[in-house]
mmCIF file of N, CA and C in Angstrom:
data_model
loop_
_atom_site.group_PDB
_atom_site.id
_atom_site.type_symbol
_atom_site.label_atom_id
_atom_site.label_comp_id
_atom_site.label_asym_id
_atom_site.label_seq_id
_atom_site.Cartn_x
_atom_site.Cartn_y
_atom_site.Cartn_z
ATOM 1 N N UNK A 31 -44.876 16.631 108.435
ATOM 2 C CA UNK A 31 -46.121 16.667 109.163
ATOM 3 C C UNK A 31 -45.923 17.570 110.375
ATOM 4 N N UNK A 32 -46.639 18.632 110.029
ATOM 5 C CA UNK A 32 -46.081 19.658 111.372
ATOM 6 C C UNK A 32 -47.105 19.200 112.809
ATOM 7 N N UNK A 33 -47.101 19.605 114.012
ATOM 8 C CA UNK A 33 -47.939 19.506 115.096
ATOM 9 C C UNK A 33 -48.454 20.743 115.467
ATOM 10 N N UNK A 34 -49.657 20.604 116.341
ATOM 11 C CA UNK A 34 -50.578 21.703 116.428
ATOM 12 C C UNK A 34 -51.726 21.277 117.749
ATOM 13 N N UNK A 35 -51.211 22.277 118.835
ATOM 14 C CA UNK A 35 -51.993 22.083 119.923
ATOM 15 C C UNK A 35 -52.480 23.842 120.422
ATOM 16 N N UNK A 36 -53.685 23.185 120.919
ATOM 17 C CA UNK A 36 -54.195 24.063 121.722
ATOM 18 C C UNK A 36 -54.738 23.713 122.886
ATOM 19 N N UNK A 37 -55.269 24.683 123.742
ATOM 20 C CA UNK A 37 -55.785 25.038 124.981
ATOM 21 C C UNK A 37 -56.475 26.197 125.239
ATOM 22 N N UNK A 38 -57.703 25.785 125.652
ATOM 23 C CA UNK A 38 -58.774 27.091 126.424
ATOM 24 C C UNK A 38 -59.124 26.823 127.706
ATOM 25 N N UNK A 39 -58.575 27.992 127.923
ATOM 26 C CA UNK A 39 -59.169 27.911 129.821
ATOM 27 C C UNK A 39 -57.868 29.320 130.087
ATOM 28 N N UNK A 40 -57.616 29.242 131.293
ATOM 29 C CA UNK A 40 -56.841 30.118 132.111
ATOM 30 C C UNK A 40 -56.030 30.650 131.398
ATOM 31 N N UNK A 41 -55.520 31.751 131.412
ATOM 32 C CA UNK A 41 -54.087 32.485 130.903
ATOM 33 C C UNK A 41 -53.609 32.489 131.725
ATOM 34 N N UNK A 42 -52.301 31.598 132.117
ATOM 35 C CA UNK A 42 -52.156 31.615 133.462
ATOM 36 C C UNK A 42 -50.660 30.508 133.012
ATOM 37 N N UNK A 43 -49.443 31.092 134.105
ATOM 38 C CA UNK A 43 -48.246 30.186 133.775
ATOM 39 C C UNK A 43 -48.292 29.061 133.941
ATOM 40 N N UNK A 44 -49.348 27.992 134.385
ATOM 41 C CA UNK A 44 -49.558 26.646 134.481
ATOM 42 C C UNK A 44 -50.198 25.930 133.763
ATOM 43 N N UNK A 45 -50.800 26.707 132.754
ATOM 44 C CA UNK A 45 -51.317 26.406 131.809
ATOM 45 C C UNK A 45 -50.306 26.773 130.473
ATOM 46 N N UNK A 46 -49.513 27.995 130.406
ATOM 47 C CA UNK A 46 -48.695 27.599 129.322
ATOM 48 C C UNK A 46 -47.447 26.750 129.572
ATOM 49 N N UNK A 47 -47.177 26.607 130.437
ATOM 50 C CA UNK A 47 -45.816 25.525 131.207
ATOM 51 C C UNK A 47 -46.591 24.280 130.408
ATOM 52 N N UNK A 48 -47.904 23.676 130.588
ATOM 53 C CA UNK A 48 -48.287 22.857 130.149
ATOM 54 C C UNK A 48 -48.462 22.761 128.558
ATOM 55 N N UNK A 49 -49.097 23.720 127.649
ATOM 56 C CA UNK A 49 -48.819 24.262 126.192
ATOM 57 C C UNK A 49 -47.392 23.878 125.757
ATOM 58 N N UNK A 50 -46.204 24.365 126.689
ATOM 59 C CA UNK A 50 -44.797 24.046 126.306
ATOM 60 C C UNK A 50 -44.552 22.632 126.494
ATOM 61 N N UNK A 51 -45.152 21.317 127.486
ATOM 62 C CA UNK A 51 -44.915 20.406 127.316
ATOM 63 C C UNK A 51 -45.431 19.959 125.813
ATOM 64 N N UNK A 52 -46.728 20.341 126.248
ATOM 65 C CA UNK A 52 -47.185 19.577 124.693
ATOM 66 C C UNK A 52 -46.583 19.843 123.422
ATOM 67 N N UNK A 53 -45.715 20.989 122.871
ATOM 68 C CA UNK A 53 -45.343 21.090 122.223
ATOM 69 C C UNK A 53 -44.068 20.790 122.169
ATOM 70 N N UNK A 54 -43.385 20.302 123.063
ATOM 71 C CA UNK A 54 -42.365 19.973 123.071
ATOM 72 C C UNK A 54 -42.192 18.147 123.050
ATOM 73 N N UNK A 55 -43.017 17.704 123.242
ATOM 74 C CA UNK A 55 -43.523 16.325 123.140
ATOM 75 C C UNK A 55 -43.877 16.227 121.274
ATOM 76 N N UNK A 56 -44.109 17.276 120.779
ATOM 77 C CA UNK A 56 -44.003 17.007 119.133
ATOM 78 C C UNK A 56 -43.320 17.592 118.720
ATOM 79 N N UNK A 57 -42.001 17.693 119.005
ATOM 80 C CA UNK A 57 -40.982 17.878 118.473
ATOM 81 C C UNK A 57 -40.567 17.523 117.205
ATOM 82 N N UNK A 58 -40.625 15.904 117.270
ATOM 83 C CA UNK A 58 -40.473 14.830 116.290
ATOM 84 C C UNK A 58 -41.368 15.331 115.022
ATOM 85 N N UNK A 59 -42.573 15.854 115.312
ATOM 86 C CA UNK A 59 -43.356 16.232 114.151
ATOM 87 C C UNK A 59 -43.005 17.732 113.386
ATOM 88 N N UNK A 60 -42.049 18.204 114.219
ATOM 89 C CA UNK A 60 -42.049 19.573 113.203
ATOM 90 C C UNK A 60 -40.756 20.175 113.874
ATOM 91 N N UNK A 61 -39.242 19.612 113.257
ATOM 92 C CA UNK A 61 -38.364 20.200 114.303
ATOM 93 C C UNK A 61 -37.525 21.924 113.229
ATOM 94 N N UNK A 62 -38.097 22.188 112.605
ATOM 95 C CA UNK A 62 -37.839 23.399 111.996
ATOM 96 C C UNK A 62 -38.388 24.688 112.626
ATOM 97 N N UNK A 63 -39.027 24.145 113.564
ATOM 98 C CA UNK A 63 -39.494 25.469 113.920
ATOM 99 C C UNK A 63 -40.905 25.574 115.207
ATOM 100 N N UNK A 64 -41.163 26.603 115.853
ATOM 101 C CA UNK A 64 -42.165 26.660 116.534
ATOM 102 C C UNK A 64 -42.334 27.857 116.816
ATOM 103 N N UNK A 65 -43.982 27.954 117.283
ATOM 104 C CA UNK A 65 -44.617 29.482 117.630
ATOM 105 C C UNK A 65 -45.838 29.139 118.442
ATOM 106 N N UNK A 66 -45.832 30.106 119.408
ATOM 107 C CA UNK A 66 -46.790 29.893 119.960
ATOM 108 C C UNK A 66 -47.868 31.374 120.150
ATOM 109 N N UNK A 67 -48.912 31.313 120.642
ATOM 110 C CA UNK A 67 -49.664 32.347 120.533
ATOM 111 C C UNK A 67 -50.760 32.810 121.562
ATOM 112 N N UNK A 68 -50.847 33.555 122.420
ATOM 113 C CA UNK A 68 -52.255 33.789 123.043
ATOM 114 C C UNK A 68 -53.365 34.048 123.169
ATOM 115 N N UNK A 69 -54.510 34.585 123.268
ATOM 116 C CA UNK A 69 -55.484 35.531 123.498
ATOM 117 C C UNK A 69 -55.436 36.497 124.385
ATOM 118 N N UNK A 70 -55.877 37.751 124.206
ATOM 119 C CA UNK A 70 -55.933 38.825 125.446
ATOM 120 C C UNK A 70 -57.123 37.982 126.558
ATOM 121 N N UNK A 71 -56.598 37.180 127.686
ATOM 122 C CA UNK A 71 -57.572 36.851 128.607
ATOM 123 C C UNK A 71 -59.292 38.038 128.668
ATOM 124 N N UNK A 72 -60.071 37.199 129.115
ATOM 125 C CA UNK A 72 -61.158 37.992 129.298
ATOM 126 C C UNK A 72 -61.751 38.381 130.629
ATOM 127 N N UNK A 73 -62.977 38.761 130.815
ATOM 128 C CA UNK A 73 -62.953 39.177 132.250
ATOM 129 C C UNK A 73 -62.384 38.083 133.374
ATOM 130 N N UNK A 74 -62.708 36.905 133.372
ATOM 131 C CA UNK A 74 -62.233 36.141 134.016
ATOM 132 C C UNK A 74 -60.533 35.236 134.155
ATOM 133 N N UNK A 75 -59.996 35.720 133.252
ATOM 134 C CA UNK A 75 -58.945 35.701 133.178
ATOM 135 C C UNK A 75 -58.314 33.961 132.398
ATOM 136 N N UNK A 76 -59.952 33.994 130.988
ATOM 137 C CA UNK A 76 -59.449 32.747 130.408
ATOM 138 C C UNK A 76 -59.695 33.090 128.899
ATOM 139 N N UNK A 77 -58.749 32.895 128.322
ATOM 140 C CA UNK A 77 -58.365 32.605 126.911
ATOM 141 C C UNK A 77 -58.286 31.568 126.014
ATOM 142 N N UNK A 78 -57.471 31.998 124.523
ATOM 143 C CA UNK A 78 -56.873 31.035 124.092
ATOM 144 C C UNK A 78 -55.667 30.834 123.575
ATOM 145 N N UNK A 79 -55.236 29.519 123.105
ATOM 146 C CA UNK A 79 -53.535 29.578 123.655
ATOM 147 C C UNK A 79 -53.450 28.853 122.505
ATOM 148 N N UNK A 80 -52.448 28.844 121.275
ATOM 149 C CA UNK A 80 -51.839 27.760 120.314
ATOM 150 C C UNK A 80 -50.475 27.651 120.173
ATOM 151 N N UNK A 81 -50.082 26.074 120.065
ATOM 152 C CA UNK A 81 -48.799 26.116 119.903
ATOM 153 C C UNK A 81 -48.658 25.672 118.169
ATOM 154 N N UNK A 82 -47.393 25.141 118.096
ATOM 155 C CA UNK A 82 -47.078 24.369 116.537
ATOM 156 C C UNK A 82 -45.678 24.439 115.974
ATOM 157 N N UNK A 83 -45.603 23.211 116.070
ATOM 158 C CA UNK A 83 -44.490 22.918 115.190
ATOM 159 C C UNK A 83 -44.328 22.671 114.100
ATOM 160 N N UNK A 84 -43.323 23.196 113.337
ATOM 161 C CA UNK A 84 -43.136 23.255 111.984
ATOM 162 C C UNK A 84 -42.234 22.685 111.183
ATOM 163 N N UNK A 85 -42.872 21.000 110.436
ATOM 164 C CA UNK A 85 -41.796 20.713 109.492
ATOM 165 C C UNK A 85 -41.760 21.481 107.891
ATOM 166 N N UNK A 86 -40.654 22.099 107.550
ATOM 167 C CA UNK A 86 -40.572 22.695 106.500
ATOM 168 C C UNK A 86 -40.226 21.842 105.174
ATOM 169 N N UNK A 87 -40.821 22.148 104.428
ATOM 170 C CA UNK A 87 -40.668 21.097 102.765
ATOM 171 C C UNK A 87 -40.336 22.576 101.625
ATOM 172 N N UNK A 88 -41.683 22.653 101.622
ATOM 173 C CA UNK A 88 -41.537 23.631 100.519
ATOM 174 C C UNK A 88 -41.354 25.046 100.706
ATOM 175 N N UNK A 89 -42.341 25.830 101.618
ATOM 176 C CA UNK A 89 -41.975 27.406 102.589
ATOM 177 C C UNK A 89 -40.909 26.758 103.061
ATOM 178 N N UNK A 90 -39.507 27.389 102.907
ATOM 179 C CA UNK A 90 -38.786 27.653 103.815
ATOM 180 C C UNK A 90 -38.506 29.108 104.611
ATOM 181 N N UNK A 91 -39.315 29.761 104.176
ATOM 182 C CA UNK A 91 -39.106 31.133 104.487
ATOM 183 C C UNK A 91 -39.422 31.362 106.289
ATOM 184 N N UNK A 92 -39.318 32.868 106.930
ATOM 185 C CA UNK A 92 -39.858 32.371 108.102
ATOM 186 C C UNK A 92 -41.962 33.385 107.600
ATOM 187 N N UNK A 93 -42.203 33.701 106.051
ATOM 188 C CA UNK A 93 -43.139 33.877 105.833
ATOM 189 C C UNK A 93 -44.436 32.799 106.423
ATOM 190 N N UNK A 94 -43.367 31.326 106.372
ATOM 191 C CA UNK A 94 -44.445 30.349 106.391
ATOM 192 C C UNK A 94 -44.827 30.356 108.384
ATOM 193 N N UNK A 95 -43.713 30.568 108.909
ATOM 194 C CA UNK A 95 -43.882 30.287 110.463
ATOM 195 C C UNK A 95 -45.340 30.551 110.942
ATOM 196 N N UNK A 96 -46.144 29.740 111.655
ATOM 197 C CA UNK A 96 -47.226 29.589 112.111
ATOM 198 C C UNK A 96 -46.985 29.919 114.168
ATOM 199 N N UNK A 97 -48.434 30.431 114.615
ATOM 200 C CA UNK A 97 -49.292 30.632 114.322
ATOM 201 C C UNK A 97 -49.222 31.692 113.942
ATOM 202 N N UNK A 98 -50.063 32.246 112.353
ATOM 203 C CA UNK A 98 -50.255 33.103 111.377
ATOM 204 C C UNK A 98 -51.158 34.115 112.083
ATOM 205 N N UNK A 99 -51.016 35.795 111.805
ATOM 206 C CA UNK A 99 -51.683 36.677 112.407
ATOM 207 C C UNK A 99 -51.945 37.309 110.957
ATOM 208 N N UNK A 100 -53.007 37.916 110.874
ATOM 209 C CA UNK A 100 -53.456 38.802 109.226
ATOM 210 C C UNK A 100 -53.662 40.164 110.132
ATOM 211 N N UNK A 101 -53.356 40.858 109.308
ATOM 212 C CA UNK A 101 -53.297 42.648 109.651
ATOM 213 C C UNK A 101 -54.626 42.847 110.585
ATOM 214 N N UNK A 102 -55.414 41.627 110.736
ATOM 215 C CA UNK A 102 -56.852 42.785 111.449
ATOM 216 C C UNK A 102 -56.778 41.970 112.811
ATOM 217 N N UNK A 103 -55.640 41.019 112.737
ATOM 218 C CA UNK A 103 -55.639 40.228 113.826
ATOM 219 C C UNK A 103 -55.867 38.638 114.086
ATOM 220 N N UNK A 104 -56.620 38.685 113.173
ATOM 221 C CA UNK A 104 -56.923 36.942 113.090
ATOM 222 C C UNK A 104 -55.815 36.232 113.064
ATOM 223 N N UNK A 105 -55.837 35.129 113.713
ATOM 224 C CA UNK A 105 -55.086 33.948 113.769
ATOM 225 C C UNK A 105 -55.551 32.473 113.594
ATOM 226 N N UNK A 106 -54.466 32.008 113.028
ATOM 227 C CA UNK A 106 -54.923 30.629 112.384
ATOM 228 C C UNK A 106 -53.494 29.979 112.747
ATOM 229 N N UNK A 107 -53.734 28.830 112.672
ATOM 230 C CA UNK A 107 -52.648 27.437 112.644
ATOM 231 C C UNK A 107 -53.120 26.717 112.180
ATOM 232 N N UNK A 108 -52.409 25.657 111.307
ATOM 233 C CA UNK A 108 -52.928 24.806 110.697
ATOM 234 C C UNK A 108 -51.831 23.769 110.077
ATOM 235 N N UNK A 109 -51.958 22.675 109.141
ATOM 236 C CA UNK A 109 -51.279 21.276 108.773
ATOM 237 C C UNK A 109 -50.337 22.353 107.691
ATOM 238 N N UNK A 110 -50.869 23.083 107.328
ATOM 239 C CA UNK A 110 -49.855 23.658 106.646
ATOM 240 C C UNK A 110 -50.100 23.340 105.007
ATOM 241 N N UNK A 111 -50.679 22.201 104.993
ATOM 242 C CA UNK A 111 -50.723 21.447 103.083
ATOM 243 C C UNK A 111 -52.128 22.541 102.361
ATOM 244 N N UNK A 112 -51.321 22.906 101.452
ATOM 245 C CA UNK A 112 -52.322 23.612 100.722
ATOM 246 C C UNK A 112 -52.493 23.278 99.250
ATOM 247 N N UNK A 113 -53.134 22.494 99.231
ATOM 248 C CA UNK A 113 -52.812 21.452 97.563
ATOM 249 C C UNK A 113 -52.615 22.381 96.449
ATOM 250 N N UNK A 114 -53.300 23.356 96.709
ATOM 251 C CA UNK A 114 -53.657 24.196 95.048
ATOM 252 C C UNK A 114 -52.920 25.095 95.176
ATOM 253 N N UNK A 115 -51.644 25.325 95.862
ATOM 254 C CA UNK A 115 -50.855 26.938 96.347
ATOM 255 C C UNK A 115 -50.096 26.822 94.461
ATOM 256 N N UNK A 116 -50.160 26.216 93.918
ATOM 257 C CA UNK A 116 -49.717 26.425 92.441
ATOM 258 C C UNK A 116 -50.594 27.698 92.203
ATOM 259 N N UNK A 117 -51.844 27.556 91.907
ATOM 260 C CA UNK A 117 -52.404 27.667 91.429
ATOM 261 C C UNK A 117 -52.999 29.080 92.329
ATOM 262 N N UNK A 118 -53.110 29.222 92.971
ATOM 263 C CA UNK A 118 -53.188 30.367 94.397
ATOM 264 C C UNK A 118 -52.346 31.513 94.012
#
């Protein structure tokens, strides 16, 4: 069961100091791994921020490491369970 936090508001080191507690407080839920991720702040200097930890079962690769970026930029995090990846 991996973990998965976020935060919107400030880009700002007191706000990811805080991102790193929280993710470090779910440790227990995903100790294979972690990533975290930002937004380019906006005029005001607030974004968005994801963390996540990663328990590994079946990806062991670091293909699976989250949070996931696709070539145009998008980002996603997520539980990770994808029932039908057989079949995918």
């Amino acid at each position: 069961m991996c973990g998965i936090a976020g935060l919107v508001g400030r880009i700002c080191d007191a706000n990811r100091s805080a991102l790193a507690r929280i993710s470090a407080a779910q440790a227990h839920r995903g100790p294979d791994g972690t990533g975290t991720w930002e937004s380019p702040p906006d005029d005001r200097g607030w974004g968005v921020m994801f963390a996540q930890r990663r328990l590994a079962i079946l990806d062991l690769s670091v293909l699976a490491s989250q949070p996931m970026i696709d070539p145009h930029g998008d980002v996603l995090t997520f539980n990770g369970e994808i029932y039908n990846y057989v079949e995918l």
